[in-house]
């Protein structure tokens, strides 16, 4: 999950938690709890993206290959 998707989940969770009345969908669905879960997922995603970003940059090593086109000596 990238930083952009994490920010999206964080924003969506904040909207569901603070901007929508909790009883919009009735007693069986708790919009504020769903918003809190989205905010937690977004925050964890941002933290993981920041922690894993330095590791992602060092996955490939630059190697120089040197080939010689000399025929084998007989």
Tab-separated table of N, CA and C in Angstrom:
chain	number	residue	atom	x	y	z
A	1	UNK	N	0.848	-1.154	0.000
A	1	UNK	CA	0.000	0.000	0.000
A	1	UNK	C	0.905	1.230	0.000
A	2	UNK	N	0.666	2.114	-0.917
A	2	UNK	CA	1.467	3.316	-1.022
A	2	UNK	C	0.961	4.428	-0.119
A	3	UNK	N	1.689	5.508	-0.117
A	3	UNK	CA	1.325	6.643	0.722
A	3	UNK	C	0.012	7.253	0.256
A	4	UNK	N	-0.212	7.307	-1.047
A	4	UNK	CA	-1.445	7.897	-1.573
A	4	UNK	C	-2.690	7.141	-1.143
A	5	UNK	N	-2.636	5.828	-1.220
A	5	UNK	CA	-3.781	5.015	-0.804
A	5	UNK	C	-3.984	5.122	0.706
A	6	UNK	N	-2.883	5.192	1.448
A	6	UNK	CA	-2.986	5.342	2.903
A	6	UNK	C	-3.639	6.665	3.282
A	7	UNK	N	-3.266	7.729	2.597
A	7	UNK	CA	-3.890	9.031	2.859
A	7	UNK	C	-5.373	8.993	2.494
A	8	UNK	N	-5.704	8.285	1.416
A	8	UNK	CA	-7.106	8.134	1.037
A	8	UNK	C	-7.896	7.432	2.143
A	9	UNK	N	-7.360	6.324	2.678
A	9	UNK	CA	-8.047	5.610	3.753
A	9	UNK	C	-8.162	6.474	5.010
A	10	UNK	N	-7.118	7.227	5.306
A	10	UNK	CA	-7.144	8.106	6.474
A	10	UNK	C	-8.213	9.184	6.318
A	11	UNK	N	-8.296	9.772	5.131
A	11	UNK	CA	-9.299	10.810	4.872
A	11	UNK	C	-10.712	10.238	4.886
A	12	UNK	N	-10.896	9.103	4.240
A	12	UNK	CA	-12.210	8.460	4.224
A	12	UNK	C	-12.650	8.093	5.632
A	13	UNK	N	-11.718	7.575	6.430
A	13	UNK	CA	-12.040	7.236	7.812
A	13	UNK	C	-12.424	8.449	8.627
A	14	UNK	N	-11.721	9.572	8.428
A	14	UNK	CA	-12.054	10.794	9.163
A	14	UNK	C	-13.432	11.317	8.760
A	15	UNK	N	-13.751	11.218	7.481
A	15	UNK	CA	-15.083	11.649	7.030
A	15	UNK	C	-16.163	10.776	7.648
A	16	UNK	N	-15.961	9.462	7.626
A	16	UNK	CA	-16.964	8.566	8.205
A	16	UNK	C	-17.066	8.731	9.716
A	17	UNK	N	-15.948	9.008	10.358
A	17	UNK	CA	-15.938	9.118	11.821
A	17	UNK	C	-16.535	10.438	12.318
A	18	UNK	N	-16.171	11.552	11.662
A	18	UNK	CA	-16.521	12.848	12.219
A	18	UNK	C	-17.590	13.615	11.443
A	19	UNK	N	-17.786	13.339	10.167
A	19	UNK	CA	-18.675	14.174	9.363
A	19	UNK	C	-20.050	13.562	9.123
A	20	UNK	N	-20.193	12.283	9.368
A	20	UNK	CA	-21.474	11.626	9.110
A	20	UNK	C	-22.080	11.210	10.445
A	21	UNK	N	-23.363	11.405	10.580
A	21	UNK	CA	-24.061	10.995	11.801
A	21	UNK	C	-23.972	9.472	11.958
A	22	UNK	N	-23.724	8.990	13.170
A	22	UNK	CA	-23.545	7.545	13.376
A	22	UNK	C	-24.769	6.698	13.062
A	23	UNK	N	-25.967	7.266	13.134
A	23	UNK	CA	-27.179	6.465	12.927
A	23	UNK	C	-27.776	6.641	11.537
A	24	UNK	N	-26.967	6.996	10.556
A	24	UNK	CA	-27.474	7.197	9.200
A	24	UNK	C	-27.988	5.883	8.606
A	25	UNK	N	-27.252	4.805	8.812
A	25	UNK	CA	-27.637	3.519	8.234
A	25	UNK	C	-28.382	2.623	9.212
A	26	UNK	N	-28.764	3.134	10.335
A	26	UNK	CA	-29.525	2.349	11.301
A	26	UNK	C	-28.665	1.867	12.450
A	27	UNK	N	-29.255	1.038	13.266
A	27	UNK	CA	-28.581	0.536	14.464
A	27	UNK	C	-27.558	-0.553	14.161
A	28	UNK	N	-27.717	-1.278	13.061
A	28	UNK	CA	-26.861	-2.439	12.814
A	28	UNK	C	-25.498	-2.067	12.236
A	29	UNK	N	-25.370	-0.912	11.618
A	29	UNK	CA	-24.100	-0.492	11.026
A	29	UNK	C	-23.580	0.714	11.794
A	30	UNK	N	-22.381	0.599	12.323
A	30	UNK	CA	-21.766	1.686	13.083
A	30	UNK	C	-20.737	2.378	12.186
A	31	UNK	N	-21.152	3.455	11.549
A	31	UNK	CA	-20.307	4.197	10.623
A	31	UNK	C	-19.081	4.763	11.334
A	32	UNK	N	-19.234	5.187	12.577
A	32	UNK	CA	-18.096	5.763	13.288
A	32	UNK	C	-17.020	4.721	13.571
A	33	UNK	N	-17.416	3.489	13.827
A	33	UNK	CA	-16.432	2.420	14.053
A	33	UNK	C	-15.727	2.070	12.747
A	34	UNK	N	-16.468	2.033	11.650
A	34	UNK	CA	-15.863	1.775	10.346
A	34	UNK	C	-14.879	2.887	10.001
A	35	UNK	N	-15.232	4.125	10.305
A	35	UNK	CA	-14.323	5.244	10.080
A	35	UNK	C	-13.055	5.128	10.906
A	36	UNK	N	-13.198	4.708	12.159
A	36	UNK	CA	-12.023	4.515	13.010
A	36	UNK	C	-11.114	3.424	12.461
A	37	UNK	N	-11.701	2.348	11.974
A	37	UNK	CA	-10.911	1.260	11.377
A	37	UNK	C	-10.175	1.761	10.139
A	38	UNK	N	-10.836	2.530	9.286
A	38	UNK	CA	-10.176	3.085	8.099
A	38	UNK	C	-9.022	4.016	8.485
A	39	UNK	N	-9.219	4.810	9.540
A	39	UNK	CA	-8.146	5.711	9.969
A	39	UNK	C	-6.953	4.924	10.504
A	40	UNK	N	-7.198	3.841	11.220
A	40	UNK	CA	-6.105	3.003	11.717
A	40	UNK	C	-5.366	2.349	10.563
A	41	UNK	N	-6.103	1.823	9.593
A	41	UNK	CA	-5.473	1.199	8.421
A	41	UNK	C	-4.646	2.225	7.651
A	42	UNK	N	-5.162	3.432	7.488
A	42	UNK	CA	-4.416	4.481	6.796
A	42	UNK	C	-3.148	4.868	7.521
A	43	UNK	N	-3.226	5.000	8.845
A	43	UNK	CA	-2.047	5.371	9.632
A	43	UNK	C	-0.987	4.272	9.594
A	44	UNK	N	-1.417	3.030	9.718
A	44	UNK	CA	-0.464	1.910	9.640
A	44	UNK	C	0.156	1.844	8.250
A	45	UNK	N	-0.628	2.094	7.226
A	45	UNK	CA	-0.102	2.093	5.855
A	45	UNK	C	0.936	3.173	5.632
A	46	UNK	N	0.707	4.364	6.183
A	46	UNK	CA	1.687	5.447	6.045
A	46	UNK	C	2.978	5.086	6.774
A	47	UNK	N	2.850	4.559	7.989
A	47	UNK	CA	4.047	4.180	8.751
A	47	UNK	C	4.830	3.096	8.019
A	48	UNK	N	4.147	2.087	7.519
A	48	UNK	CA	4.840	1.017	6.794
A	48	UNK	C	5.466	1.514	5.503
A	49	UNK	N	4.807	2.414	4.822
A	49	UNK	CA	5.366	2.962	3.587
A	49	UNK	C	6.636	3.755	3.862
A	50	UNK	N	6.649	4.515	4.943
A	50	UNK	CA	7.831	5.304	5.283
A	50	UNK	C	8.968	4.403	5.750
A	51	UNK	N	8.645	3.362	6.511
A	51	UNK	CA	9.679	2.460	7.015
A	51	UNK	C	10.261	1.614	5.891
A	52	UNK	N	9.426	1.155	4.975
A	52	UNK	CA	9.886	0.260	3.911
A	52	UNK	C	10.484	0.993	2.717
A	53	UNK	N	10.296	2.304	2.611
A	53	UNK	CA	10.783	3.058	1.450
A	53	UNK	C	12.298	3.014	1.297
A	54	UNK	N	13.105	3.172	2.341
A	54	UNK	CA	14.563	3.096	2.139
A	54	UNK	C	15.029	1.724	1.689
A	55	UNK	N	14.374	0.695	2.126
A	55	UNK	CA	14.750	-0.667	1.726
A	55	UNK	C	14.426	-0.926	0.259
A	56	UNK	N	13.355	-0.326	-0.210
A	56	UNK	CA	12.930	-0.551	-1.587
A	56	UNK	C	13.937	0.014	-2.590
A	57	UNK	N	14.647	1.055	-2.211
A	57	UNK	CA	15.600	1.688	-3.122
A	57	UNK	C	16.879	0.903	-3.317
A	58	UNK	N	17.205	0.000	-2.415
A	58	UNK	CA	18.458	-0.730	-2.482
A	58	UNK	C	18.270	-2.179	-2.928
A	59	UNK	N	17.194	-2.464	-3.620
A	59	UNK	CA	16.956	-3.849	-4.006
A	59	UNK	C	17.799	-4.279	-5.192
A	60	UNK	N	18.145	-3.381	-6.061
A	60	UNK	CA	18.941	-3.759	-7.222
A	60	UNK	C	20.366	-3.246	-7.053
A	61	UNK	N	21.290	-4.079	-7.415
A	61	UNK	CA	22.688	-3.687	-7.328
A	61	UNK	C	23.178	-3.372	-8.730
A	62	UNK	N	23.984	-2.348	-8.812
A	62	UNK	CA	24.571	-2.000	-10.097
A	62	UNK	C	25.835	-2.826	-10.291
A	63	UNK	N	25.817	-3.641	-11.313
A	63	UNK	CA	26.964	-4.479	-11.605
A	63	UNK	C	27.387	-4.225	-13.043
A	64	UNK	N	28.662	-4.203	-13.226
A	64	UNK	CA	29.207	-4.014	-14.552
A	64	UNK	C	29.689	-5.360	-15.055
A	65	UNK	N	29.166	-5.739	-16.192
A	65	UNK	CA	29.571	-6.992	-16.800
A	65	UNK	C	30.569	-6.706	-17.904
A	66	UNK	N	31.636	-7.421	-17.894
A	66	UNK	CA	32.646	-7.223	-18.919
A	66	UNK	C	32.789	-8.526	-19.690
A	67	UNK	N	32.564	-8.435	-20.981
A	67	UNK	CA	32.698	-9.609	-21.845
A	67	UNK	C	33.782	-9.353	-22.862
A	68	UNK	N	34.490	-10.386	-23.126
A	68	UNK	CA	35.494	-10.307	-24.176
A	68	UNK	C	35.118	-11.285	-25.272
A	69	UNK	N	35.236	-10.839	-26.470
A	69	UNK	CA	34.893	-11.692	-27.609
A	69	UNK	C	36.140	-12.335	-28.207
A	70	UNK	N	36.943	-12.907	-27.361
A	70	UNK	CA	38.110	-13.621	-27.855
A	70	UNK	C	37.764	-15.077	-28.087
A	71	UNK	N	38.110	-15.600	-29.244
A	71	UNK	CA	37.830	-17.020	-29.485
A	71	UNK	C	38.750	-17.878	-28.620
A	72	UNK	N	38.302	-19.061	-28.271
A	72	UNK	CA	39.139	-19.947	-27.451
A	72	UNK	C	40.380	-20.384	-28.251
A	73	UNK	N	41.486	-20.445	-27.533
A	73	UNK	CA	42.716	-20.853	-28.182
A	73	UNK	C	42.786	-22.363	-28.299
A	74	UNK	N	43.226	-22.853	-29.476
A	74	UNK	CA	43.299	-24.311	-29.688
A	74	UNK	C	44.721	-24.777	-29.746
